[in-house]
Short mmCIF file of C-alpha atoms in Angstrom, two decimals:
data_model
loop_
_atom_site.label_atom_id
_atom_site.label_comp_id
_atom_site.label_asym_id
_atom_site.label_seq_id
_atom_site.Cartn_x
_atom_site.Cartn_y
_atom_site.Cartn_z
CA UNK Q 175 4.15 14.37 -11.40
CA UNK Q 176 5.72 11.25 -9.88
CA UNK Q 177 4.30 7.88 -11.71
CA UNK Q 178 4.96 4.28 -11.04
CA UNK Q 179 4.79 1.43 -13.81
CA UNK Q 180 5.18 -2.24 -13.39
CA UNK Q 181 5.78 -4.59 -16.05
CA UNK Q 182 4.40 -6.84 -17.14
CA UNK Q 183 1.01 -6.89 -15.35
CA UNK Q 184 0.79 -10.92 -15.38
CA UNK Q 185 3.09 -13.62 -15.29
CA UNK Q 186 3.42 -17.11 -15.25
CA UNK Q 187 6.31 -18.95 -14.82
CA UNK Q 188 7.01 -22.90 -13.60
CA UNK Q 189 8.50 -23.57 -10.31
CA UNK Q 190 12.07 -22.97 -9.89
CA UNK Q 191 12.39 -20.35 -11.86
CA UNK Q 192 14.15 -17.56 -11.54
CA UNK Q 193 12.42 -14.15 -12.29
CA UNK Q 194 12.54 -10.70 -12.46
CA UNK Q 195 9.61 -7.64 -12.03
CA UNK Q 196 10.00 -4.52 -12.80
CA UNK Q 197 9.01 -1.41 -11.70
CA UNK Q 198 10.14 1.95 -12.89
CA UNK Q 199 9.29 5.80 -11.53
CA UNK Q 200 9.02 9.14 -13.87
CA UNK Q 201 10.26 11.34 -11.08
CA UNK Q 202 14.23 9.74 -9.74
CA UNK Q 203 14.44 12.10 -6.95
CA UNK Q 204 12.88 9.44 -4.68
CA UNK Q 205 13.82 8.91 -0.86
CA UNK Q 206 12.92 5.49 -1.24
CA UNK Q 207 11.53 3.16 -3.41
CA UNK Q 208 9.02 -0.09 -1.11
CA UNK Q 209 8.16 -3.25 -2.81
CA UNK Q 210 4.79 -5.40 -1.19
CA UNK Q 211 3.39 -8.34 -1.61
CA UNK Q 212 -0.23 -8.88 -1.91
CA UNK Q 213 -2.18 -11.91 -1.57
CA UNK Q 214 -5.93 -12.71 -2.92
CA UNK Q 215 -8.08 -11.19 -0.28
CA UNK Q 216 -5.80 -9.87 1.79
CA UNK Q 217 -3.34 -6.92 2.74
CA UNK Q 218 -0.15 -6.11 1.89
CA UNK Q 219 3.19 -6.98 3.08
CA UNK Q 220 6.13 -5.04 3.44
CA UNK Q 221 8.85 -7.16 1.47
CA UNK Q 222 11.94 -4.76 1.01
CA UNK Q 223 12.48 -1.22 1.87
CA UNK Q 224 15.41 0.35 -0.39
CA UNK Q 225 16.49 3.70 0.51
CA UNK Q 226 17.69 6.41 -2.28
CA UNK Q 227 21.33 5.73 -0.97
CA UNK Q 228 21.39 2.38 -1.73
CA UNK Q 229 21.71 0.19 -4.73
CA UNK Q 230 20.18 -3.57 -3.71
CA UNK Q 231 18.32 -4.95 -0.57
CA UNK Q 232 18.21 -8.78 -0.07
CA UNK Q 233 16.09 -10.80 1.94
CA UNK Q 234 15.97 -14.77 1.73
CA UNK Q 235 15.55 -15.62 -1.90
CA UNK Q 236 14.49 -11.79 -2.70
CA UNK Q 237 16.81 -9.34 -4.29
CA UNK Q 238 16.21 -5.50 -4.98
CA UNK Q 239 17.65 -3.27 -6.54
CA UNK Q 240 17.29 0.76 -7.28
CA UNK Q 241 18.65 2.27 -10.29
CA UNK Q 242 17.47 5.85 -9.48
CA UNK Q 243 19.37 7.95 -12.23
CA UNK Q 244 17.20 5.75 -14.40
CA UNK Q 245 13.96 5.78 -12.73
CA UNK Q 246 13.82 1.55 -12.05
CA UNK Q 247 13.69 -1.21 -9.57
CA UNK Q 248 13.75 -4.52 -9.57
CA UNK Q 249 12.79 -7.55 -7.48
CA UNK Q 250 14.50 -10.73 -8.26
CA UNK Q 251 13.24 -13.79 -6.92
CA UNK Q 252 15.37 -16.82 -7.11
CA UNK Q 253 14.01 -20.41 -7.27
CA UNK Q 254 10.42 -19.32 -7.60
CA UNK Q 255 7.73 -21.39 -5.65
CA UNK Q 256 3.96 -21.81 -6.03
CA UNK Q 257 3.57 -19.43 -2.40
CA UNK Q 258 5.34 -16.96 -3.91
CA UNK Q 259 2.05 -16.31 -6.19
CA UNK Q 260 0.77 -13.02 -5.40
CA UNK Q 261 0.69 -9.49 -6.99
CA UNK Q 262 3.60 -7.30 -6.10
CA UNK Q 263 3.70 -4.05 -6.27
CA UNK Q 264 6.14 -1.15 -5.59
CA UNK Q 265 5.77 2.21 -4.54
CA UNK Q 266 7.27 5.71 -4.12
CA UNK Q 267 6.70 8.81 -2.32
CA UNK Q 268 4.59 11.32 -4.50
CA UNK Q 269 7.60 13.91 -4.13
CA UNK Q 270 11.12 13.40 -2.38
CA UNK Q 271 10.09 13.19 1.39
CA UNK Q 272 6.63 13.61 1.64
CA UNK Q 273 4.19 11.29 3.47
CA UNK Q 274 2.09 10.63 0.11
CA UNK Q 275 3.17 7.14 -1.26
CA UNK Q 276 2.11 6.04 -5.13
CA UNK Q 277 2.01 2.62 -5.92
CA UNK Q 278 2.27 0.60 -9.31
CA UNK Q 279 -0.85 -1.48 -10.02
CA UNK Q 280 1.49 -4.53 -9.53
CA UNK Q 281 2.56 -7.57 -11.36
CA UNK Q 282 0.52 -10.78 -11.04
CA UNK Q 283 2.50 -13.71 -10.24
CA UNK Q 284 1.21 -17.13 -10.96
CA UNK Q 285 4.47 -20.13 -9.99
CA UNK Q 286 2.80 -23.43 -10.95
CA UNK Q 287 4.02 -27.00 -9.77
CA UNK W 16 0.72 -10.00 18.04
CA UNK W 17 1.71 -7.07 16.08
CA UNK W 18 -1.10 -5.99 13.26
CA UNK W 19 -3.19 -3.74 11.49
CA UNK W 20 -6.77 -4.44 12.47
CA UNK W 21 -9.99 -3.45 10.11
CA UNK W 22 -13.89 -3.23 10.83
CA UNK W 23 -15.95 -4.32 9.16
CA UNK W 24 -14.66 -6.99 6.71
CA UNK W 25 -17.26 -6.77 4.37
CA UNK W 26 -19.88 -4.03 4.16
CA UNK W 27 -23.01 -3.92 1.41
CA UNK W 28 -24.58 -0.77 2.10
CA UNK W 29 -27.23 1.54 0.04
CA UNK W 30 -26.25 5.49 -1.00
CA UNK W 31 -27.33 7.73 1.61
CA UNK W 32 -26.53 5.89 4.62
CA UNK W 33 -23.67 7.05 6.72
CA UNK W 34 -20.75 4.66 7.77
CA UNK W 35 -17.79 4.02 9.44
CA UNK W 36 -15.09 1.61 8.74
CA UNK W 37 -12.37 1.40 11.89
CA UNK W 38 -9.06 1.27 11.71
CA UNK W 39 -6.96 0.14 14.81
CA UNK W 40 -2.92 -0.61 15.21
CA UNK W 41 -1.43 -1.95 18.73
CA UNK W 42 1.97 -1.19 17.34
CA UNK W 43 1.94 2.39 18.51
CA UNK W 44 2.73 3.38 15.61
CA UNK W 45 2.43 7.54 15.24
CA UNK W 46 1.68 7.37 11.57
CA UNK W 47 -1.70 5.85 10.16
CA UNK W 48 -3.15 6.06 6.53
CA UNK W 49 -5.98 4.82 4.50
CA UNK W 50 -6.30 3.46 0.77
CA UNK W 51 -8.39 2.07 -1.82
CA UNK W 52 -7.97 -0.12 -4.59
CA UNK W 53 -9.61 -0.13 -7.23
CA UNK W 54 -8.96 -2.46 -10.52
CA UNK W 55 -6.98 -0.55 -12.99
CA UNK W 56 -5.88 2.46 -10.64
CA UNK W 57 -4.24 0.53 -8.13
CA UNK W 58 -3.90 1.76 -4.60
CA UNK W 59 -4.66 5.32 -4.21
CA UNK W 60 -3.75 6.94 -0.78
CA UNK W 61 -7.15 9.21 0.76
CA UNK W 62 -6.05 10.23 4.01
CA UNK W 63 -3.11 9.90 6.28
CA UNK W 64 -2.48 11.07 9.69
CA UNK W 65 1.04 11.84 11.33
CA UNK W 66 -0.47 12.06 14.60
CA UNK W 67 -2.66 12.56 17.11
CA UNK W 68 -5.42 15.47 15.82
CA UNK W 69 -2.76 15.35 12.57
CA UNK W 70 -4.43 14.46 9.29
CA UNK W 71 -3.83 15.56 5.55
CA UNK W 72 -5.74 14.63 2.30
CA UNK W 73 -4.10 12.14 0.00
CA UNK W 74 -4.66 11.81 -3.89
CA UNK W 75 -8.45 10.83 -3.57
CA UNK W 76 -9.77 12.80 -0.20
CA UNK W 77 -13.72 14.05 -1.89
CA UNK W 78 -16.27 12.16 -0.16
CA UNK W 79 -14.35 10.88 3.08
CA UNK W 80 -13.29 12.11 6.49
CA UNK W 81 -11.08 10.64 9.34
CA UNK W 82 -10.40 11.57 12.51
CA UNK W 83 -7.15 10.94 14.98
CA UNK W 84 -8.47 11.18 18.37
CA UNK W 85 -6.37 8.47 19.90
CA UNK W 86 -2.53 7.06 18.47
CA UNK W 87 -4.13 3.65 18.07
CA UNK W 88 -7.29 4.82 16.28
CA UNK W 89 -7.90 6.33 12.73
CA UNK W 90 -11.43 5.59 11.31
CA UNK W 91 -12.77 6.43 8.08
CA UNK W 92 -16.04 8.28 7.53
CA UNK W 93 -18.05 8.22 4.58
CA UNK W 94 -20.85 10.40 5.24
CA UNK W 95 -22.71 10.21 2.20
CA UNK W 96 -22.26 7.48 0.41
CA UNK W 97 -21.91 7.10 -3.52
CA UNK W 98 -21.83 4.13 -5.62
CA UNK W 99 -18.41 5.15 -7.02
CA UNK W 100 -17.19 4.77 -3.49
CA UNK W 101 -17.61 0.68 -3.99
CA UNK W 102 -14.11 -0.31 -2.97
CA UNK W 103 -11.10 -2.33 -1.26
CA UNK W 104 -10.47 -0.11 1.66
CA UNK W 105 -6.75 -0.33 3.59
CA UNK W 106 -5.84 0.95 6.54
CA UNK W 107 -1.84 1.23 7.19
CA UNK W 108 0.35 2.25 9.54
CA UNK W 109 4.21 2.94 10.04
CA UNK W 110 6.58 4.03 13.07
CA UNK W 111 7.07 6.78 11.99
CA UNK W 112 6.45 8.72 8.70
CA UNK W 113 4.53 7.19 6.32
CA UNK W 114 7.66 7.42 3.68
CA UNK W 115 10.68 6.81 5.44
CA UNK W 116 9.49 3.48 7.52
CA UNK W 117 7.71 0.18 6.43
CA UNK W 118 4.28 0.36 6.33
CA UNK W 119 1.99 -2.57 7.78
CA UNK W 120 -1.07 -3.32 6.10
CA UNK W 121 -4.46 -4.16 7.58
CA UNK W 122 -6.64 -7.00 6.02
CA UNK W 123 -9.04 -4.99 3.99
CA UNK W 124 -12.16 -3.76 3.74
CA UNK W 125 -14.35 -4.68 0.73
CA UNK W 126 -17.15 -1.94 0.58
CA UNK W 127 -20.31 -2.59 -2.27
CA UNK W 128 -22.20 0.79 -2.60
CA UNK W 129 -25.75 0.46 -4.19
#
């Protein structure tokens, strides 16, 4: 049975640093591996979408990268900025290509000025 | 604009009473799914829906229903309501299947069961 774990579950950093979240998966045969952003109150967003063939995806100051044999991700965030506090979470399909997605219950990130 | 649209926002409601929350995309997208989240068990998937008249139970089905009568459309029914149904309700959607493409998010739907 696929499950996801992020670590840590808070975090609190200054501004302008650079940080790393983890996420990691019991089950490696993944097709994919999503990481989200969600913001008090709100939905989520779609940050990065890594497929199982790949190794990092970047976008803007984000960084991800899948280490399937060993059942991890994670998102790097350079230069961290108070808007980029939010909990993010990650998420895998239950079983390899099935429509059923399982998410982490996220890391709560707190950037302060 | 492209989004993920939820009704109601908010929704206090007593046990009993039958409800609806709607779910609408404008991105015809031919996948749709709901969540909730719940503090301490994350985001756990209920229903999802490939398409039109498609639908399959998720990890936490008991005690809702949905229906796909229309691409754009995917509400959630709770028929009966229970207190342990209090919950942050999503609605998502993706082009295509639910695991393969990225999935948009609607705002939410905060539910209080007494």
């Amino acid at each position: 049975k696929q499950e996801v774990t992020q670590i840590p579950a808070a975090l609190s950093v200054p501004e302008g640093e650079n940080l790393v979240l983890n996420c990691s998966f019991t089950d490696s045969a993944i097709y994919n591996l999503q990481w989200f952003r969600q913001d008090p109150g709100k939905g989520l967003t779609s940050l990065l979408l890594i497929q199982s063939s790949q190794r990092e995806q970047t976008s803007g100051r984000l960084n991800a990268s899948l280490d399937k044999s060993s059942g991890r991700s994670t998102l790097y965030i350079a230069a961290s900025q108070p808007g980029d506090s939010a909990t993010y979470l990650c998420a895998v399909p239950r079983s390899y290509n099935t429509d059923k997605l399982i998410f982490g219950t996220g890391t709560r990130l707190q950037v302060f000025p | 604009e492209a989004q993920v649209t939820q009704n109601p926002r908010y929704l206090i409601t007593v046990t009993g009473k039958k409800l609806t929350v709607t779910c609408s995309q404008n991105m015809n997208h031919e996948y749709m799914s709901w969540y909730r989240q719940d503090p301490g068990l994350g985001l756990r998937q209920i229903y999802y829906s490939m398409n039109v008249e498609v639908t399959d139970k998720g990890d936490v089905p008991e005690g809702y229903k949905v229906s796909r009568k229309e691409k754009r459309n995917f509400p959630l029914i709770l028929e009966s309501p229970s207190p342990n149904q209090t919950s942050l309700y999503f609605c998502a959607s993706s082009f295509s299947t639910g695991f393969a493409d990225t999935q948009y998010f609607g705002p939410g739907t905060r539910l209080t069961v007494l």
